[in-house]
Coordinates of C-alpha atoms in Angstrom, one line a residue:
M1 CA 61.5 115.3 82.9
K2 CA 58.3 113.3 82.4
F3 CA 60.4 110.7 80.5
L4 CA 62.7 110.3 83.5
L5 CA 59.8 109.9 85.9
D6 CA 57.9 107.5 83.6
N7 CA 61.0 105.3 82.9
W8 CA 62.9 105.5 86.2
M9 CA 63.1 101.7 86.5
L10 CA 64.8 101.4 83.1
I11 CA 67.3 104.1 84.0
A12 CA 68.1 102.4 87.3
V13 CA 68.7 99.1 85.5
A14 CA 70.9 100.8 82.9
L15 CA 73.0 102.5 85.7
A16 CA 73.3 99.3 87.7
S17 CA 74.5 97.3 84.7
G18 CA 77.0 100.1 83.9
V19 CA 78.4 99.9 87.5
A20 CA 78.5 96.1 87.2
L21 CA 80.7 96.4 84.1
I22 CA 83.0 99.0 85.6
V23 CA 83.7 97.4 89.0
P24 CA 85.8 94.4 87.7
V25 CA 87.9 96.8 85.6
L26 CA 88.7 99.0 88.6
G27 CA 89.4 96.0 90.8
K28 CA 92.2 94.7 88.5
G29 CA 94.6 97.2 89.9
S30 CA 94.7 95.4 93.2
G31 CA 97.2 92.7 92.2
L32 CA 98.6 90.4 89.7
S33 CA 96.6 87.7 87.9
P34 CA 98.0 84.2 88.1
Q35 CA 99.1 84.4 84.5
D36 CA 100.9 87.7 85.0
M37 CA 102.6 86.1 88.1
V38 CA 103.9 83.2 86.0
Q39 CA 105.3 85.5 83.4
L40 CA 107.0 87.6 86.1
M41 CA 108.5 84.4 87.7
N42 CA 109.7 83.1 84.3
R43 CA 111.0 86.3 82.7
E44 CA 112.2 88.3 85.6
K45 CA 113.0 85.6 88.2
A46 CA 110.5 87.0 90.7
V47 CA 110.8 85.8 94.3
V48 CA 107.5 84.4 95.6
I49 CA 106.9 85.0 99.3
D50 CA 104.0 83.2 101.0
V51 CA 102.9 85.3 104.0
C52 CA 100.6 82.6 105.5
E53 CA 101.3 81.0 108.8
P54 CA 103.5 77.8 108.7
D55 CA 100.5 75.5 109.1
E56 CA 98.7 77.1 106.1
F57 CA 101.9 77.0 104.1
A58 CA 102.3 73.3 104.8
Q59 CA 98.8 72.6 103.4
G60 CA 99.7 74.0 100.0
H61 CA 101.6 76.8 98.4
V62 CA 103.0 78.0 95.0
I63 CA 105.9 75.9 93.9
G64 CA 109.2 77.6 95.0
A65 CA 107.5 80.0 97.4
K66 CA 109.3 80.9 100.6
N67 CA 107.3 81.1 103.8
L68 CA 107.6 84.3 105.7
P69 CA 104.5 85.0 107.9
L70 CA 103.1 88.5 107.7
G71 CA 104.0 89.2 111.4
D72 CA 107.7 88.5 110.6
L73 CA 107.8 90.3 107.3
E74 CA 109.4 93.6 108.4
A75 CA 112.1 92.0 110.5
K76 CA 113.1 89.2 108.1
L77 CA 112.3 90.2 104.5
A78 CA 115.8 91.7 104.0
Q79 CA 117.3 88.3 105.0
V80 CA 115.2 86.4 102.5
V81 CA 115.3 88.9 99.6
K82 CA 118.6 90.8 99.5
N83 CA 118.2 92.6 96.2
K84 CA 115.5 95.3 96.5
S85 CA 115.2 95.8 92.7
I86 CA 114.0 92.3 91.7
P87 CA 110.3 91.6 91.6
V88 CA 108.8 90.2 94.8
V89 CA 105.3 88.6 94.7
M90 CA 103.4 88.2 97.9
V91 CA 100.9 85.4 98.2
C92 CA 98.4 84.4 100.9
Q93 CA 95.2 82.3 100.9
V94 CA 92.8 84.9 99.4
G95 CA 94.9 88.1 98.8
A96 CA 94.1 90.3 101.8
R97 CA 97.3 89.6 103.8
S98 CA 99.5 89.6 100.7
A99 CA 98.2 93.1 99.7
R100 CA 99.2 94.4 103.1
A101 CA 102.6 92.6 102.8
A102 CA 103.2 94.1 99.3
A103 CA 102.5 97.6 100.8
T104 CA 104.9 96.9 103.7
A105 CA 107.6 95.7 101.3
Q106 CA 107.3 98.8 99.2
K107 CA 107.7 100.9 102.4
L108 CA 110.9 98.9 103.1
G109 CA 112.3 99.9 99.7
Y110 CA 111.3 96.9 97.5
E111 CA 110.6 98.7 94.2
N112 CA 108.7 95.9 92.5
A113 CA 106.7 94.3 95.3
Q114 CA 103.3 93.1 94.2
S115 CA 100.5 90.9 95.4
L116 CA 98.7 87.9 93.8
A117 CA 95.1 89.1 93.4
G118 CA 92.8 86.4 94.9
G119 CA 95.7 84.6 96.5
L120 CA 96.2 80.9 96.4
K121 CA 92.5 80.3 95.7
A122 CA 92.8 82.2 92.4
W123 CA 96.1 80.4 91.7
Q124 CA 94.4 77.0 92.1
A125 CA 91.3 78.2 90.2
A126 CA 93.6 78.9 87.3
N127 CA 94.8 75.3 87.5
M128 CA 98.3 76.4 88.5
P129 CA 100.6 73.9 90.3
V130 CA 100.7 73.8 94.1
E131 CA 103.0 71.8 96.4
K132 CA 102.7 70.7 100.0
A133 CA 105.4 70.9 102.6

């Protein structure tokens, strides 16, 4: 007990560094990396849906992505992606809207709906190509 009291600062630093190492590993479950998304697009012909508003979409988006704003997703997703078993990747600017969109798509019966972690910013940071409308 005396050891713990005498070295409380060292113990706190050790715990903080352990938490700092674990947090990124736990956060990886929140979406696809840009590299995983490219593999899904190439190998399984994933459909990329950009859930940004049209003006954001026009400023830049993943090549081949279809624009379907988050507000229209429930009503129009079935028209854009007819086969519910193919992979669908949702993309937005930073990943928050696309995570909600992926959850909505899964509720609609799309078995393999996922989100790009970090959104278009992560895509561009990985030096992946972007096109403008």
